PDB file of C-alpha atoms in Angstrom:
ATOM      1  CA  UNK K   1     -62.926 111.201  17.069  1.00 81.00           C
ATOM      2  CA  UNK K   2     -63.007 111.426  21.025  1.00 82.00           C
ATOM      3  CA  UNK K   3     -61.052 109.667  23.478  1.00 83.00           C
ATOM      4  CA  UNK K   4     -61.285 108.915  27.287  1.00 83.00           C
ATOM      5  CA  UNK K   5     -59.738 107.633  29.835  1.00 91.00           C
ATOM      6  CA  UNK K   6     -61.831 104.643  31.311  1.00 93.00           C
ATOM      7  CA  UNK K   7     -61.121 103.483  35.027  1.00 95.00           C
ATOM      8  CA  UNK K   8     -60.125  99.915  34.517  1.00 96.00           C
ATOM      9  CA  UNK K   9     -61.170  96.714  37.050  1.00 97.00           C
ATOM     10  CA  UNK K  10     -59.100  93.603  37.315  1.00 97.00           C
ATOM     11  CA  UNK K  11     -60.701  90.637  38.005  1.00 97.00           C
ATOM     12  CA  UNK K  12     -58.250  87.567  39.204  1.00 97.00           C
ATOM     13  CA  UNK K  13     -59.393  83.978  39.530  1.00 96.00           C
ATOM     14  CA  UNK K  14     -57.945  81.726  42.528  1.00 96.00           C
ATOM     15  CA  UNK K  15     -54.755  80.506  41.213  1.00 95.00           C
ATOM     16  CA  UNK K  16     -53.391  76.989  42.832  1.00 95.00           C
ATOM     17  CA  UNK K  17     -49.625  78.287  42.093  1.00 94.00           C
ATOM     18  CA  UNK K  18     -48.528  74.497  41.931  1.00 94.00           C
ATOM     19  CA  UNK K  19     -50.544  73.839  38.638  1.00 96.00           C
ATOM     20  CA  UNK K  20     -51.564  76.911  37.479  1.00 96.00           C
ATOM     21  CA  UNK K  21     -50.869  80.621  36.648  1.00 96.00           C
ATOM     22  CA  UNK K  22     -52.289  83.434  35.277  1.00 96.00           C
ATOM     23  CA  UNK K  23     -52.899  83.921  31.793  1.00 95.00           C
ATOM     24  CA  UNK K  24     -53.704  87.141  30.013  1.00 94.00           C
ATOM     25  CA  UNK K  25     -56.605  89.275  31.026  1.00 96.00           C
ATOM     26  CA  UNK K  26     -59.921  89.065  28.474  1.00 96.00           C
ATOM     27  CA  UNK K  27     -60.893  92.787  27.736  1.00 96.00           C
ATOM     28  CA  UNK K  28     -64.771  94.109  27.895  1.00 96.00           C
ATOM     29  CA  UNK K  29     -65.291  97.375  27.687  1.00 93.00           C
ATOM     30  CA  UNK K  30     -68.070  99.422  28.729  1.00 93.00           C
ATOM     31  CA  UNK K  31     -69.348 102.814  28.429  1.00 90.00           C
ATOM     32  CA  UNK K  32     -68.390 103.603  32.096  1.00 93.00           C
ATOM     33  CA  UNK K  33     -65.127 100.719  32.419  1.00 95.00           C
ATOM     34  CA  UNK K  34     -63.222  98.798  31.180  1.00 95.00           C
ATOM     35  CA  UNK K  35     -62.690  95.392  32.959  1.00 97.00           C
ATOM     36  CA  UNK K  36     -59.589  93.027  32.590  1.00 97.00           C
ATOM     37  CA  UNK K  37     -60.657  89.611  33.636  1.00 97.00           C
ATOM     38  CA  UNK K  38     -57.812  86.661  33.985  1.00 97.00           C
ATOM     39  CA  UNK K  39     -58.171  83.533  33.316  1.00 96.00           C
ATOM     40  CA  UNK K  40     -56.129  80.319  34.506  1.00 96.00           C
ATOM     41  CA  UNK K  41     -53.390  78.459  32.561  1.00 97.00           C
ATOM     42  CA  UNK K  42     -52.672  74.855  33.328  1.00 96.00           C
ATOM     43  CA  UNK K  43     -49.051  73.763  34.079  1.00 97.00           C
ATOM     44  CA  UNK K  44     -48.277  70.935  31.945  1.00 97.00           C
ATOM     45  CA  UNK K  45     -47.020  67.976  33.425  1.00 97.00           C
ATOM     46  CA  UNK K  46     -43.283  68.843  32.124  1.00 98.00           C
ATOM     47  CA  UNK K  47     -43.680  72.271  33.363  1.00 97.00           C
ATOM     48  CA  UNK K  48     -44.108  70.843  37.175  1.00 97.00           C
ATOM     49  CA  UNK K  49     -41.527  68.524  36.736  1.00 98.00           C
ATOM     50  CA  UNK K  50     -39.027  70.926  36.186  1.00 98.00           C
ATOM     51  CA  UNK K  51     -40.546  73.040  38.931  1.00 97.00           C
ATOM     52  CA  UNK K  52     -40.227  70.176  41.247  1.00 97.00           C
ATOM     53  CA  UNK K  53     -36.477  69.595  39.647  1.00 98.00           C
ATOM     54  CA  UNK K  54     -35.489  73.485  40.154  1.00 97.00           C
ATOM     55  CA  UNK K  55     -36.872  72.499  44.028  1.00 97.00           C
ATOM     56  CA  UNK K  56     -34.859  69.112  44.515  1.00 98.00           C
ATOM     57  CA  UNK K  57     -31.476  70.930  43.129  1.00 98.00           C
ATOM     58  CA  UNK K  58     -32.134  73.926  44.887  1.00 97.00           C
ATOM     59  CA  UNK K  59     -32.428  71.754  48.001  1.00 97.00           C
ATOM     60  CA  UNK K  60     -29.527  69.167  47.116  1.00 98.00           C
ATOM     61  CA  UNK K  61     -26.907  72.679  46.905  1.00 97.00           C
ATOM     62  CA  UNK K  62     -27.933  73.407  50.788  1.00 97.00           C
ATOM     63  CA  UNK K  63     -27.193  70.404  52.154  1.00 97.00           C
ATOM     64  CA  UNK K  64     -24.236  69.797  49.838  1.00 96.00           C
ATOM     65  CA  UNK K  65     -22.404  73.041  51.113  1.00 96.00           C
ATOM     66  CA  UNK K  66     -24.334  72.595  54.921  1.00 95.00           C
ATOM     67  CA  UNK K  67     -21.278  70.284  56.033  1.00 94.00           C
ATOM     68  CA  UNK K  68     -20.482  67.728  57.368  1.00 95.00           C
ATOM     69  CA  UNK K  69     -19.027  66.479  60.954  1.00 94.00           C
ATOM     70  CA  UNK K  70     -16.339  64.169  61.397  1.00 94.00           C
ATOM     71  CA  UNK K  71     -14.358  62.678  64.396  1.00 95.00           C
ATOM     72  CA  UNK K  72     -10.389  63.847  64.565  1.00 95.00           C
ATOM     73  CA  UNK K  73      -8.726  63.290  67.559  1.00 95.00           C
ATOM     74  CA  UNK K  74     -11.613  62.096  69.510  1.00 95.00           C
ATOM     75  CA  UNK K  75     -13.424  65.064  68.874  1.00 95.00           C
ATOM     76  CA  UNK K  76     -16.414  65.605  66.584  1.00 95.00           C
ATOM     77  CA  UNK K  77     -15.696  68.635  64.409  1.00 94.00           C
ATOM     78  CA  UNK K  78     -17.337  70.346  61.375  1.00 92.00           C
ATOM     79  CA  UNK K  79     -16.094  70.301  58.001  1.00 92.00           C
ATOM     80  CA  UNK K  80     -16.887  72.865  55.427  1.00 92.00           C
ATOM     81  CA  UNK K  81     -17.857  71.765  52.405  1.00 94.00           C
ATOM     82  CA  UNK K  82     -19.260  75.172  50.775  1.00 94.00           C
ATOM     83  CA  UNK K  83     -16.941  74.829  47.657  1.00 92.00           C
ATOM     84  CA  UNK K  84     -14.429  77.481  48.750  1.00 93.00           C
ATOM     85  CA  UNK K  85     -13.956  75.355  51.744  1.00 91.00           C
ATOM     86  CA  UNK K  86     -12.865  72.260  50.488  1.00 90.00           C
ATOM     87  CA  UNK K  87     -10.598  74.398  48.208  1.00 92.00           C
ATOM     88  CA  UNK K  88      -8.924  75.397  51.126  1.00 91.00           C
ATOM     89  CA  UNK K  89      -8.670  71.734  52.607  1.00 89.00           C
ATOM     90  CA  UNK K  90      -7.556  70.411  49.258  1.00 91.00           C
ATOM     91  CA  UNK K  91      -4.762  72.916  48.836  1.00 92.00           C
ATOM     92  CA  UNK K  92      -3.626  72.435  52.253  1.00 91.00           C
ATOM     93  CA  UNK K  93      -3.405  68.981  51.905  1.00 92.00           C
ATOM     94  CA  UNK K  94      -1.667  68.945  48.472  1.00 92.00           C
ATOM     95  CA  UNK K  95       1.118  71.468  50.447  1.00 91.00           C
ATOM     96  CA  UNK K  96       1.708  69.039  53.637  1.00 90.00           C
ATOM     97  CA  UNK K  97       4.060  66.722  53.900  1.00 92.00           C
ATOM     98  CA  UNK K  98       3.674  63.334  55.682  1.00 90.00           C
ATOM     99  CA  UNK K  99       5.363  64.507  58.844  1.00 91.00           C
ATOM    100  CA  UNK K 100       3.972  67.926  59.504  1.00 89.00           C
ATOM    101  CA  UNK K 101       1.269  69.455  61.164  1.00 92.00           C
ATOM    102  CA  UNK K 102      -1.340  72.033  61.009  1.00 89.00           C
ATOM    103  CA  UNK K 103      -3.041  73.819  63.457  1.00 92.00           C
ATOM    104  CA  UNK K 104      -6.415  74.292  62.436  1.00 91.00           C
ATOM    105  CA  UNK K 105      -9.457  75.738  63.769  1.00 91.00           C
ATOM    106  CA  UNK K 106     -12.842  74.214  64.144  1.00 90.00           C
ATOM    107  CA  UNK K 107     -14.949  77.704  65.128  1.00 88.00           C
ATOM    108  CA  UNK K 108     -18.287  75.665  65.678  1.00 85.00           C
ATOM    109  CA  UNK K 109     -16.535  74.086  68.430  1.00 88.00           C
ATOM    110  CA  UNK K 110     -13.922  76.531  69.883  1.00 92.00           C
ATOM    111  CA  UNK K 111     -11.267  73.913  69.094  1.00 94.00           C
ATOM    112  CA  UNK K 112      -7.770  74.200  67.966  1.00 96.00           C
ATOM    113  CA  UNK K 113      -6.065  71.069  66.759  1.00 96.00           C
ATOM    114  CA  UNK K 114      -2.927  69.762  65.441  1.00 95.00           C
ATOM    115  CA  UNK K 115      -3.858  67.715  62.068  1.00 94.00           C
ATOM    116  CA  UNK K 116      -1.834  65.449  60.168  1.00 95.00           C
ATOM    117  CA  UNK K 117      -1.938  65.348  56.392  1.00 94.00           C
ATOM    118  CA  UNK K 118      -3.378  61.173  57.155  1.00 94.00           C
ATOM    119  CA  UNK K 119      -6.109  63.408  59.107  1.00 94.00           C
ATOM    120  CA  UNK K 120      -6.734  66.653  56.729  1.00 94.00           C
ATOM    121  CA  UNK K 121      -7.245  63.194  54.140  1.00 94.00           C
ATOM    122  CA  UNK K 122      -9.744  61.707  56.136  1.00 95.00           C
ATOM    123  CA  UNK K 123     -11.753  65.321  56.644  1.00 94.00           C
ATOM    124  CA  UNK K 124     -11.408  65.192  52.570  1.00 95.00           C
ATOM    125  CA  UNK K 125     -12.816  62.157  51.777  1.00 96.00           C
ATOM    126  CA  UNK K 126     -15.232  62.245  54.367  1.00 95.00           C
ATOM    127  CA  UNK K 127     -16.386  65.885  53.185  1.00 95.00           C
ATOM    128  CA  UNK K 128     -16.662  64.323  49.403  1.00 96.00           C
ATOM    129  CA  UNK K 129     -18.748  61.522  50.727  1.00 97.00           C
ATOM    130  CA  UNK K 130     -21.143  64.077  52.064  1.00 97.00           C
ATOM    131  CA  UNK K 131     -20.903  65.320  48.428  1.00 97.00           C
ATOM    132  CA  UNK K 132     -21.927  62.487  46.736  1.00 98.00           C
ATOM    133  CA  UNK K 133     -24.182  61.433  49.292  1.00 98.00           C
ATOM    134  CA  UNK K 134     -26.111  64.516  48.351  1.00 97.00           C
ATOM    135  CA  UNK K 135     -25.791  64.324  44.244  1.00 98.00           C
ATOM    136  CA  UNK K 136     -26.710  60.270  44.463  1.00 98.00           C
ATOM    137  CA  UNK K 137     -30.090  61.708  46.338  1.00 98.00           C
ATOM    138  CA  UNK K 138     -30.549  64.217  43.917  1.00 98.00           C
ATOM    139  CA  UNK K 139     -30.668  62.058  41.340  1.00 98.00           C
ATOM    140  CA  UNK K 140     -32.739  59.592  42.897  1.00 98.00           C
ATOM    141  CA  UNK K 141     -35.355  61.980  43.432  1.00 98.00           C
ATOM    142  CA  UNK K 142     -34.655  62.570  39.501  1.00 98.00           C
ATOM    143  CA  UNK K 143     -35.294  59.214  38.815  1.00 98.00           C
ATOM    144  CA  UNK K 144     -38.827  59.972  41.123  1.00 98.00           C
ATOM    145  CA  UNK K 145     -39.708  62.721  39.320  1.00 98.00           C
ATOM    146  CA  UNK K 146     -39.581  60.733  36.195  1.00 98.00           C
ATOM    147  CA  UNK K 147     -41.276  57.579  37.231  1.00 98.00           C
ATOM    148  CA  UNK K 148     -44.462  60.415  38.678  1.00 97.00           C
ATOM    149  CA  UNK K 149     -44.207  61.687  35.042  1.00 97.00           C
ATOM    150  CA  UNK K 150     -44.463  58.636  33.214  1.00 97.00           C
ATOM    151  CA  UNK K 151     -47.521  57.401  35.529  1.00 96.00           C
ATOM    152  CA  UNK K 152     -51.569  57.460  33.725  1.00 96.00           C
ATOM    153  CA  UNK K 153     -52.384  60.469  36.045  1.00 96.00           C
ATOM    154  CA  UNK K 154     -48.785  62.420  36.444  1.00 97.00           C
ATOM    155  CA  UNK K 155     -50.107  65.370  37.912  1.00 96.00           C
ATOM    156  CA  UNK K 156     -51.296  63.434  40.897  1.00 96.00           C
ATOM    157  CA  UNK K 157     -48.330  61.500  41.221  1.00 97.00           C
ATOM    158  CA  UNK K 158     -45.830  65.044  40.511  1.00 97.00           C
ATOM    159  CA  UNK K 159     -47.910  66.899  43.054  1.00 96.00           C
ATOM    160  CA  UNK K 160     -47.373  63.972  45.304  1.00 96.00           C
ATOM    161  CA  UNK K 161     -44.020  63.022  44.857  1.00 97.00           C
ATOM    162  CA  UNK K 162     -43.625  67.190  46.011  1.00 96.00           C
ATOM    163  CA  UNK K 163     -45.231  66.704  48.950  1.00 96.00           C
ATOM    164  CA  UNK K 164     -43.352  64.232  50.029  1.00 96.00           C
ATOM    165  CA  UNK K 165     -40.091  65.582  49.199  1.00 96.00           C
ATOM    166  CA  UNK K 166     -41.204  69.628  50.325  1.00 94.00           C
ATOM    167  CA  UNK K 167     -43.679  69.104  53.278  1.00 91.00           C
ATOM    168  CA  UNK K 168     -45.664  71.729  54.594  1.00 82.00           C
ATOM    169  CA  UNK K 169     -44.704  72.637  57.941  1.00 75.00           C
ATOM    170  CA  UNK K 170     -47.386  74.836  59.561  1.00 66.00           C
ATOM    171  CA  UNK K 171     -45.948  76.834  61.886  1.00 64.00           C
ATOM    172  CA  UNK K 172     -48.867  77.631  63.975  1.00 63.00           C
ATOM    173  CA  UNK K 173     -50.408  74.938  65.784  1.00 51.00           C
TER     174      UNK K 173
END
């Protein structure tokens, strides 16, 4: 019995990565080569949902720990609401007492200010509101996702509903 080592060609379709991928290669072999073609795999319907899902959460985390700005003292101020961030608010709030203050630093504006507990309170609540504001859009594009899937043609509506949610920004013109 011989063997040989045949130089092998890989033939790939065009893949539309938003509803499709690569499947395995189909084999033909030749005296002189051996040729791997691919073929293209459908997403299913479910399979771009979640893809669309993975996008919205992905999306919902950086604009949940972007911040937020708030006004203290007559000054508009960011508030850091990465989740080590509002640790640190949290604990220094649940240390104050009512009369004290804190000087605090707000480094996006060069600004050092004397906060109450009242005032560390209101950078809370107003840093949780940015919070939920970001979960109760998250969800609601949840809710999209699975009004697109329940529609006669979902794929159309899926791809649509991503379009509107992820435009395409093209940066050269």
């Amino acid at each position: 019995e011989t063997s040989f080592i045949l130089p092998v060609e890989f033939v790939y379709p065009e893949v539309n990565n938003r509803i499709q991928r690569l499947g395995s290669p189909q084999w033909t072999i030749a005296v002189d080569k051996a040729t791997a073609t691919y073929i293209t795999e459908d997403f299913t319907p479910d399979e771009i949902a979640r893809k669309i899902k993975e996008r919205i959460t992905a999306r919902r985390y950086e604009d949940e720990i972007a911040g937020t700005t708030v006004t203290v003292q007559g000054n508009d101020v960011s508030v850091d609401t990465t989740r080590e961030g509002r640790n640190i608010f949290i604990q220094k709030y649940m240390l104050a007492d009512d009369v004290s203050t804190t000087r605090w630093k707000f480094p996006e504006q060069n600004l050092w200010l004397d906060i109450s507990k009242a005032e560390l309170g209101a950078m809370i609540q107003a840093g949780a509101a940015h919070i939920q504001s970001c979960f109760t859009w998250e969800s609601d594009q949840y809710d999209a996702v699975a009004t697109a899937l329940a529609d006669v043609d979902p794929i159309t509506s899926l791809l649509a509903l991503e379009d509107t949610l992820f435009p395409v920004v093209n940066e050269f013109n």
